[in-house]
């Protein structure tokens, strides 16, 4: 059999996932000689051997690749014969324009977990144990290619034992860049008073556990930033954390040691268990059990709790079950109000000093801050609410090649998106772009992604809203660089995101039920109850919720009582003293509001579906003022009893969805003291029926039967499930989000799709 030589190039997520050792072993199995190396655009291999064995080698690659690898393509070509003496892993090659997807951070694998709790192992109870299958990735990578000197591990010199594992192709830690051990790697310590080390290593963890058991608040440096933790079963501790963090009601995330412990508090399913145990290990929202001893203060007024499992060795050690130790911890972002999550020791000690009683710190720097991801489960399928740790910077794959563009995203729940080839790099959750820190973070992250993925945008997409910080950033870039800019309507971006991530072609006409809080409309009004027909190029507004005034703009969002009275006024209802919102406003406030509405002083018009949910929550006397986004709607959903089938009437006249009769019937149900949970359910049913009715009208007129459901309102699980089932019963295809959140976390992706396709159409 003659010997031949091949060059093989593999694209995809193949760095930092144990790919080169895998190739090394595969080559040995087939008795091939040559080399493998990381390149900035994937992995390059050259092999020589018998052509049979090379064929077998190539066909084995996709079949037995390591679990975290994602292969996008394998290209092989015959080259001139090379004479290799053995098979080697050789130094990385970097070419300025190449790129490769970077792996997200990965939760501790089962082998590392077993070693962590094995007294015989040299990494027994070492809080930074990791291997090629798990550990930090995106958060520690400063640049590509992914090699230790380009990570925040560069300051730790490997000891002889670690070095040996790192260099041994048969070892699980072969070329694991963050490899470390108690002798040579990062360490933890505890400070009770900032600046004074109270304990180190194992002692630090044990004292940290005592601090938690005593009901105190611990700041913990984690993988993508700091958490604030306390005993979730201790109402006083949770209330104290709420008070100090000035966060009255927004739900806290929880962490428990294992699935069995999680099941003491919530109902799990196969899908939620799989997701909890998956490598990204996100927070999963699940229905709360009545028997749970989690303090009510953790998620007041909620029917679901958000749990995650320990995803780093430090978390595993901290949560290790013991008689006197809490069975679940609150693990909320270590930040002040809506600022970015803190990632540096000194900043944590400065900024969190009035919240934390102790600090569990370590010396492995975090290069990129990233929040925990949040999911819920819809019809036994994961449904993203916040896409961050474990998912970003994994690209979303699209069918067609894209030009290099930047989409800067919206104001709230900001993410941005960069594209090249068949990838859309949707950033991790950046946050609420209303403060300087978030805006700084946004700019830094754009730079980082552009340099990691070697992207130089040729066009920029941005929101129509003139005052958004992201829009301002885009406009500044467009001017000096003469890059074409594409202003994009907010709900059109939702529609595009929903259709492309469901695999539709950019030119396919679909309908979109874009039910949302706030988005700047083409007419300058605040849109949010929109039924659109369109594709990635254009859209038209088929129907919308009838406009009502939003008295005082943001004030009406914070106070559902104002929104309720304004809506009643707009629909021609009398304000009577028996109305629930009335009780929460003084005579002076009510007169001022009436004056404001009559004279149209600061009363922008809105078609927001989110606000309609607020109105109903207010009329039911459920919530008159909110302290976090969508609080009233979330509490309205939590109250609903899914078994009720009735719904209220409504009207469609022209392109307007008119809910006057809906409100009228709700008021009469309230007057005759129908149970609030029934009224809430009937209202949910009504919106599901409205969704079906507008879809039917669109199908009659256009034949379109693919319906995208996007917008923050579709985080309402009850509404979503009812609507999907109604649409499907009537032979519509309901397209819901799978990879990006239905809320504004998807907007940048949609903007990027519209920008790319419009740009392509114009330049070609
Ligand atoms: Zn591992
Ligand atoms: Zn070591
Ligand atoms: Zn939106």
PDB file of C-alpha atoms and ligand atoms in Angstrom, residues 122-123 157-163 180-185, ligand 2:
ATOM      1  CA  UNK A 122      -3.878  15.603  44.153  1.00  0.00           C
ATOM      2  CA  UNK A 123      -6.552  18.158  43.371  1.00  0.00           C
ATOM      3  CA  UNK A 157       3.502  29.073  35.956  1.00  0.00           C
ATOM      4  CA  UNK A 158       2.638  25.371  35.756  1.00  0.00           C
ATOM      5  CA  UNK A 159       4.290  23.063  38.285  1.00  0.00           C
ATOM      6  CA  UNK A 160       6.107  19.950  37.019  1.00  0.00           C
ATOM      7  CA  UNK A 161       3.082  17.703  37.638  1.00  0.00           C
ATOM      8  CA  UNK A 162       0.673  19.957  35.786  1.00  0.00           C
ATOM      9  CA  UNK A 163       3.184  20.439  32.989  1.00  0.00           C
ATOM     10  CA  UNK A 180      -3.847  24.206  37.531  1.00  0.00           C
ATOM     11  CA  UNK A 181      -3.420  22.541  40.895  1.00  0.00           C
ATOM     12  CA  UNK A 182      -3.076  23.585  44.555  1.00  0.00           C
ATOM     13  CA  UNK A 183       0.686  23.939  44.078  1.00  0.00           C
ATOM     14  CA  UNK A 184       0.764  26.224  41.058  1.00  0.00           C
ATOM     15  CA  UNK A 185      -2.710  27.587  40.353  1.00  0.00           C
TER      16      UNK A 185
HETATM   17 ZN1  LIG B   2       0.245  22.379  39.298  1.00  0.00          ZN
END
